[in-house]
Coordinates of N, CA and C in Angstrom, one line a residue:
M1 N -22.7 -29.3 25.7 CA -22.9 -27.8 25.4 C -21.9 -27.0 25.7
R2 N -21.3 -27.3 26.7 CA -19.8 -26.6 27.1 C -19.1 -26.5 26.1
T3 N -18.7 -27.7 25.5 CA -17.8 -27.9 24.2 C -18.2 -27.0 23.1
I4 N -19.3 -27.0 23.0 CA -19.9 -26.3 21.7 C -19.7 -24.5 22.0
R5 N -19.9 -24.2 23.2 CA -19.7 -22.9 23.7 C -18.2 -22.6 23.5
S6 N -17.5 -23.2 24.1 CA -16.0 -23.2 24.1 C -15.4 -22.9 22.5
M7 N -15.9 -24.1 21.8 CA -15.4 -24.0 20.4 C -16.0 -22.6 19.5
A8 N -17.3 -22.3 19.8 CA -17.7 -20.9 19.5 C -16.9 -19.8 20.0
L9 N -16.6 -19.9 21.2 CA -16.0 -18.7 21.4 C -14.5 -18.5 20.9
A10 N -13.9 -19.7 20.8 CA -12.6 -19.9 20.2 C -12.5 -19.3 18.6
A11 N -13.6 -20.0 18.1 CA -13.8 -19.6 16.7 C -14.1 -17.8 16.5
M12 N -14.6 -17.3 17.5 CA -14.9 -15.7 17.2 C -13.6 -15.2 17.7
I13 N -12.9 -15.5 18.6 CA -11.4 -15.2 18.7 C -10.5 -15.0 17.6
V14 N -10.3 -16.1 17.1 CA -9.7 -16.4 15.7 C -10.2 -15.3 14.6
A15 N -11.3 -15.4 14.4 CA -12.0 -14.7 13.3 C -11.8 -13.2 13.7
S16 N -11.7 -12.7 14.9 CA -11.6 -11.3 15.2 C -10.3 -10.9 14.8
G17 N -9.3 -12.0 15.2 CA -7.8 -11.7 14.7 C -7.4 -11.5 13.4
L18 N -8.4 -12.2 12.5 CA -8.1 -12.2 11.2 C -8.7 -11.0 10.4
T19 N -9.5 -10.4 11.0 CA -10.1 -9.4 10.4 C -9.9 -7.9 11.0
L20 N -8.7 -7.9 11.3 CA -8.3 -6.5 12.0 C -8.6 -5.2 11.2
P21 N -9.1 -4.3 11.4 CA -9.1 -3.1 10.8 C -7.8 -2.6 9.9
P22 N -7.9 -2.5 8.9 CA -6.2 -1.9 8.2 C -5.9 -0.9 8.9
A23 N -6.3 0.1 9.6 CA -5.9 1.2 10.1 C -5.0 0.7 11.4
Q24 N -5.3 -0.5 12.0 CA -4.4 -1.1 13.2 C -3.0 -1.6 12.8
A25 N -2.9 -2.2 11.3 CA -1.6 -2.3 10.7 C -1.0 -1.3 10.2
Q26 N -1.5 -0.2 10.2 CA -0.5 0.8 9.4 C 0.5 1.4 10.4
Q27 N 1.5 1.9 9.9 CA 2.4 2.6 10.7 C 2.3 3.8 10.9
P28 N 2.5 4.5 12.1 CA 2.3 5.8 12.4 C 2.7 6.7 11.6
G29 N 1.7 8.0 11.1 CA 2.1 8.8 10.0 C 1.8 8.4 8.7
V30 N 1.4 7.1 8.4 CA 0.9 6.5 7.4 C -0.5 6.2 7.2
K31 N -1.4 6.6 6.4 CA -2.7 6.3 6.2 C -2.9 5.8 4.9
R32 N -3.3 4.6 4.6 CA -3.7 4.1 3.5 C -5.2 3.7 3.5
T33 N -5.9 4.3 2.1 CA -7.1 4.3 1.9 C -7.6 3.5 1.0
D34 N -8.1 2.0 1.0 CA -8.5 1.5 -0.2 C -9.7 2.1 -0.9
L35 N -9.5 2.1 -2.0 CA -10.6 3.0 -3.0 C -11.5 2.1 -3.8
Q36 N -10.7 1.2 -4.7 CA -11.3 0.5 -5.4 C -10.4 -1.2 -5.6
R37 N -11.1 -2.0 -6.0 CA -10.5 -3.3 -6.4 C -11.3 -4.0 -7.4
H38 N -10.5 -4.1 -8.6 CA -11.6 -5.2 -9.9 C -10.7 -6.0 -10.4
D39 N -11.4 -7.0 -10.7 CA -10.7 -8.2 -11.5 C -10.4 -7.3 -13.0
L40 N -9.5 -7.8 -13.7 CA -9.0 -7.3 -14.9 C -9.4 -8.5 -15.8
S41 N -9.4 -8.1 -17.5 CA -9.6 -9.1 -18.3 C -8.5 -10.0 -18.6
A42 N -7.3 -9.7 -18.0 CA -6.1 -10.6 -18.2 C -6.2 -11.5 -16.9
P43 N -6.4 -12.9 -17.1 CA -6.5 -13.7 -16.1 C -5.7 -13.7 -14.9
G44 N -6.1 -13.9 -13.6 CA -5.2 -13.7 -12.6 C -4.6 -12.4 -12.1
R45 N -5.0 -11.2 -12.8 CA -4.7 -9.9 -12.5 C -5.9 -9.1 -12.1
E46 N -5.5 -8.0 -11.2 CA -6.4 -7.1 -10.9 C -5.9 -5.7 -10.5
A47 N -6.7 -4.6 -10.7 CA -6.3 -3.4 -10.3 C -6.9 -2.9 -8.9
V48 N -5.9 -2.3 -8.2 CA -6.3 -1.7 -7.0 C -5.9 -0.3 -6.9
Q49 N -6.8 0.5 -6.3 CA -6.3 1.9 -6.3 C -6.3 2.2 -4.7
V50 N -5.6 2.9 -4.3 CA -5.4 3.3 -2.9 C -4.8 4.7 -2.7
R51 N -5.3 5.5 -1.8 CA -4.9 6.7 -1.5 C -3.8 6.6 -0.1
V52 N -2.9 7.2 -0.5 CA -1.7 7.2 0.6 C -1.3 8.4 1.2
D53 N -1.5 8.7 2.5 CA -1.3 9.9 3.3 C -0.1 9.8 4.0
L54 N 1.0 10.8 3.7 CA 2.0 10.7 4.9 C 2.2 12.0 5.6
A55 N 2.3 11.6 6.6 CA 2.4 13.0 7.5 C 4.1 13.4 7.2
S56 N 3.9 14.8 7.5 CA 5.4 15.6 7.2 C 6.3 14.8 8.0
G57 N 7.5 14.6 6.8 CA 8.8 13.9 7.5 C 8.7 12.4 7.4
V58 N 7.7 11.8 7.3 CA 7.4 10.4 7.4 C 8.0 9.7 6.2
A59 N 8.7 8.6 6.5 CA 9.1 7.7 5.2 C 8.3 6.6 5.4
F60 N 8.0 5.8 4.3 CA 7.5 4.5 4.2 C 8.7 3.8 3.6
G61 N 9.2 2.6 4.4 CA 10.6 1.8 3.9 C 10.3 1.1 2.7
K62 N 11.8 0.5 2.5 CA 11.8 -0.3 1.2 C 10.5 -1.4 1.1
H63 N 10.0 -1.3 0.1 CA 9.2 -2.5 0.0 C 9.0 -2.9 -1.6
T64 N 8.2 -3.8 -2.0 CA 7.9 -4.3 -3.4 C 6.5 -4.7 -3.6
H65 N 5.9 -4.6 -4.9 CA 4.7 -5.0 -5.2 C 4.5 -6.1 -6.0
P66 N 3.7 -7.1 -6.1 CA 3.4 -8.2 -6.9 C 3.0 -7.9 -8.4
G67 N 3.4 -6.5 -8.8 CA 2.9 -6.0 -10.2 C 3.2 -4.3 -10.3
E68 N 2.8 -3.8 -11.5 CA 3.3 -2.3 -11.4 C 2.3 -1.6 -10.6
E69 N 3.3 -0.5 -10.0 CA 2.4 0.6 -9.6 C 2.6 2.1 -10.3
I70 N 1.6 2.6 -10.4 CA 1.3 3.7 -11.0 C 1.0 5.1 -10.0
I71 N 1.9 6.0 -10.0 CA 1.8 7.0 -8.9 C 1.2 8.4 -9.6
Y72 N 0.5 8.8 -8.6 CA 0.0 10.3 -9.1 C 0.0 11.0 -7.7
V73 N 0.8 12.1 -7.5 CA 0.8 12.9 -6.5 C -0.4 13.7 -6.5
L74 N -1.0 13.7 -5.2 CA -2.1 14.7 -5.0 C -1.6 15.9 -4.1
E75 N -0.9 15.9 -3.3 CA -0.5 16.8 -2.4 C 0.8 16.9 -1.9
G76 N 1.6 18.0 -1.3 CA 2.9 17.9 -0.8 C 4.0 17.8 -1.7
T77 N 5.0 17.2 -1.2 CA 6.3 16.9 -2.0 C 6.8 15.7 -1.6
L78 N 6.8 14.6 -2.6 CA 7.4 13.2 -2.1 C 8.4 12.8 -2.8
E79 N 9.4 12.3 -2.2 CA 10.6 11.8 -2.6 C 10.4 10.3 -2.5
Y80 N 10.8 9.8 -3.8 CA 11.0 8.3 -3.9 C 12.2 7.8 -4.4
Q81 N 12.6 6.7 -3.6 CA 14.1 6.2 -3.9 C 13.7 4.7 -4.5
I82 N 14.0 4.8 -5.7 CA 13.9 3.4 -6.5 C 15.2 2.8 -6.9
E83 N 15.2 1.7 -6.2 CA 16.6 0.5 -5.9 C 17.6 1.6 -5.7
D84 N 18.7 1.6 -6.4 CA 20.0 2.3 -6.0 C 19.9 3.5 -7.0
K85 N 19.0 4.2 -7.6 CA 19.1 5.2 -8.5 C 19.0 6.5 -7.5
P86 N 19.3 7.6 -8.0 CA 19.2 9.0 -7.2 C 17.6 9.2 -7.1
P87 N 17.3 9.7 -5.8 CA 16.0 10.0 -5.5 C 15.3 10.9 -6.5
V88 N 14.0 10.8 -6.7 CA 13.1 11.4 -7.6 C 12.3 12.0 -6.7
T89 N 12.1 13.6 -7.0 CA 11.1 14.3 -6.0 C 9.9 14.9 -6.8
L90 N 8.8 14.4 -6.2 CA 7.4 14.9 -7.3 C 6.6 15.7 -6.2
K91 N 5.9 16.6 -7.1 CA 4.9 17.5 -6.5 C 3.5 17.1 -6.9
P92 N 2.4 18.0 -6.6 CA 1.1 17.7 -7.0 C 1.1 17.7 -8.5
G93 N 0.7 16.8 -9.2 CA 0.4 16.4 -10.4 C 1.5 15.8 -11.3
D94 N 2.5 15.5 -10.6 CA 3.4 14.4 -11.1 C 3.2 13.0 -11.2
V95 N 3.6 12.4 -12.0 CA 3.4 10.8 -11.9 C 4.8 10.1 -11.8
L96 N 4.6 8.8 -11.9 CA 5.7 7.9 -11.8 C 5.1 6.7 -11.7
F97 N 6.0 5.8 -12.6 CA 5.7 4.2 -12.8 C 7.0 3.6 -12.2
I98 N 6.4 2.6 -11.4 CA 7.3 1.5 -10.7 C 7.1 0.3 -11.2
P99 N 8.0 -0.2 -12.0 CA 8.0 -1.7 -12.6 C 7.7 -2.8 -11.5
A100 N 6.8 -4.0 -11.8 CA 6.6 -5.0 -10.8 C 7.9 -5.6 -10.1
G101 N 7.9 -5.8 -8.9 CA 8.8 -6.2 -7.9 C 10.2 -5.2 -7.6
T102 N 10.0 -4.0 -8.2 CA 11.1 -3.1 -7.9 C 11.1 -2.7 -6.4
V103 N 12.3 -2.9 -5.9 CA 12.4 -2.3 -4.4 C 12.5 -0.9 -4.6
H104 N 11.4 -0.2 -3.7 CA 11.4 1.5 -3.8 C 11.0 1.7 -2.2
S105 N 11.1 2.9 -2.0 CA 10.6 3.6 -0.7 C 10.4 5.1 -0.7
A106 N 9.2 5.6 0.0 CA 8.7 7.2 -0.3 C 8.9 7.8 1.2
K107 N 9.1 8.9 0.9 CA 9.1 9.8 1.9 C 8.4 11.3 1.8
N108 N 7.8 11.9 2.8 CA 7.3 13.2 2.7 C 8.4 14.3 3.0
V109 N 8.8 14.9 1.9 CA 9.7 16.3 2.2 C 9.0 17.2 2.4
S110 N 7.7 17.3 2.4 CA 7.1 18.8 2.7 C 6.6 19.0 4.1
S111 N 6.3 20.4 4.2 CA 5.8 20.9 5.8 C 4.7 20.3 6.1
G112 N 3.8 20.0 5.3 CA 2.3 19.4 5.3 C 2.3 17.8 5.0
T113 N 1.1 17.5 5.0 CA 0.7 16.1 4.5 C 1.1 16.0 3.2
G114 N 1.6 15.0 2.7 CA 1.9 14.5 1.2 C 1.1 13.2 1.0
S115 N 0.3 13.4 -0.2 CA -0.7 12.5 -0.7 C -0.6 11.9 -1.9
E116 N -0.8 10.4 -2.2 CA -0.5 9.9 -3.5 C -1.7 9.2 -3.8
L117 N -2.1 9.0 -5.3 CA -3.0 8.1 -5.6 C -2.3 6.9 -6.2
A118 N -2.3 5.6 -5.7 CA -1.3 4.6 -6.2 C -2.4 3.8 -6.8
T119 N -2.0 3.5 -8.0 CA -2.9 2.6 -9.1 C -1.9 1.1 -9.1
Y120 N -2.3 0.0 -8.6 CA -1.6 -1.0 -8.8 C -2.3 -2.1 -9.8
I121 N -1.4 -2.6 -10.7 CA -1.9 -3.8 -11.6 C -1.0 -5.0 -11.1
V122 N -1.6 -5.8 -10.5 CA -1.1 -7.0 -9.5 C -1.5 -8.2 -9.8
E123 N -0.7 -9.3 -9.2 CA -1.3 -10.7 -9.4 C -2.3 -10.9 -8.2
K124 N -3.5 -11.3 -8.6 CA -4.7 -11.5 -7.7 C -4.2 -12.4 -6.6
G125 N -4.5 -12.2 -5.2 CA -4.3 -13.1 -4.5 C -2.9 -13.1 -3.8
K126 N -2.0 -12.2 -4.3 CA -0.7 -12.2 -3.6 C -0.9 -11.0 -2.6
P127 N -0.2 -10.6 -1.8 CA 0.1 -9.5 -0.7 C 0.3 -8.3 -1.5
L128 N -0.5 -7.3 -1.5 CA -0.2 -5.9 -2.2 C 1.4 -5.3 -1.9
L129 N 1.8 -5.7 -0.8 CA 2.8 -4.9 -0.4 C 3.7 -5.9 0.4
T130 N 5.0 -6.2 0.1 CA 6.1 -6.8 0.7 C 7.1 -6.1 1.3
L131 N 7.4 -5.8 2.6 CA 8.4 -5.1 3.3 C 10.0 -5.8 2.8
V132 N 10.9 -5.0 2.5 CA 12.2 -5.3 2.2 C 13.1 -5.1 3.4
K133 N 14.0 -5.8 3.9 CA 14.8 -5.5 5.0 C 16.2 -4.8 4.3

């Protein structure tokens, strides 16, 4: 009986570590809110929509996605660095397309919160975001 209790406790500890709330994994000043996720008619692909809020002056470092990203700026002024190209500055209502696997970063250059609606068309089962050093 003691062995069963020990195994059950160990299983609960492992499970709790695997299901950390997304907010705990986020960097300070960045809030990612998952809005929807759906399989597409193209095999192995899914669409994911996320609202990303960046506090004033906060940057989200270089990263990639396993598919295309389509950005629509909701609020503030956001600056995007895409590979080694000159930065692109967007305001509410502006859009940006980032091809699959492209290294990019974002920074809120406004005095208030900067927000975007990010739509990803990605390979199902892969991490949505991979940080680049």
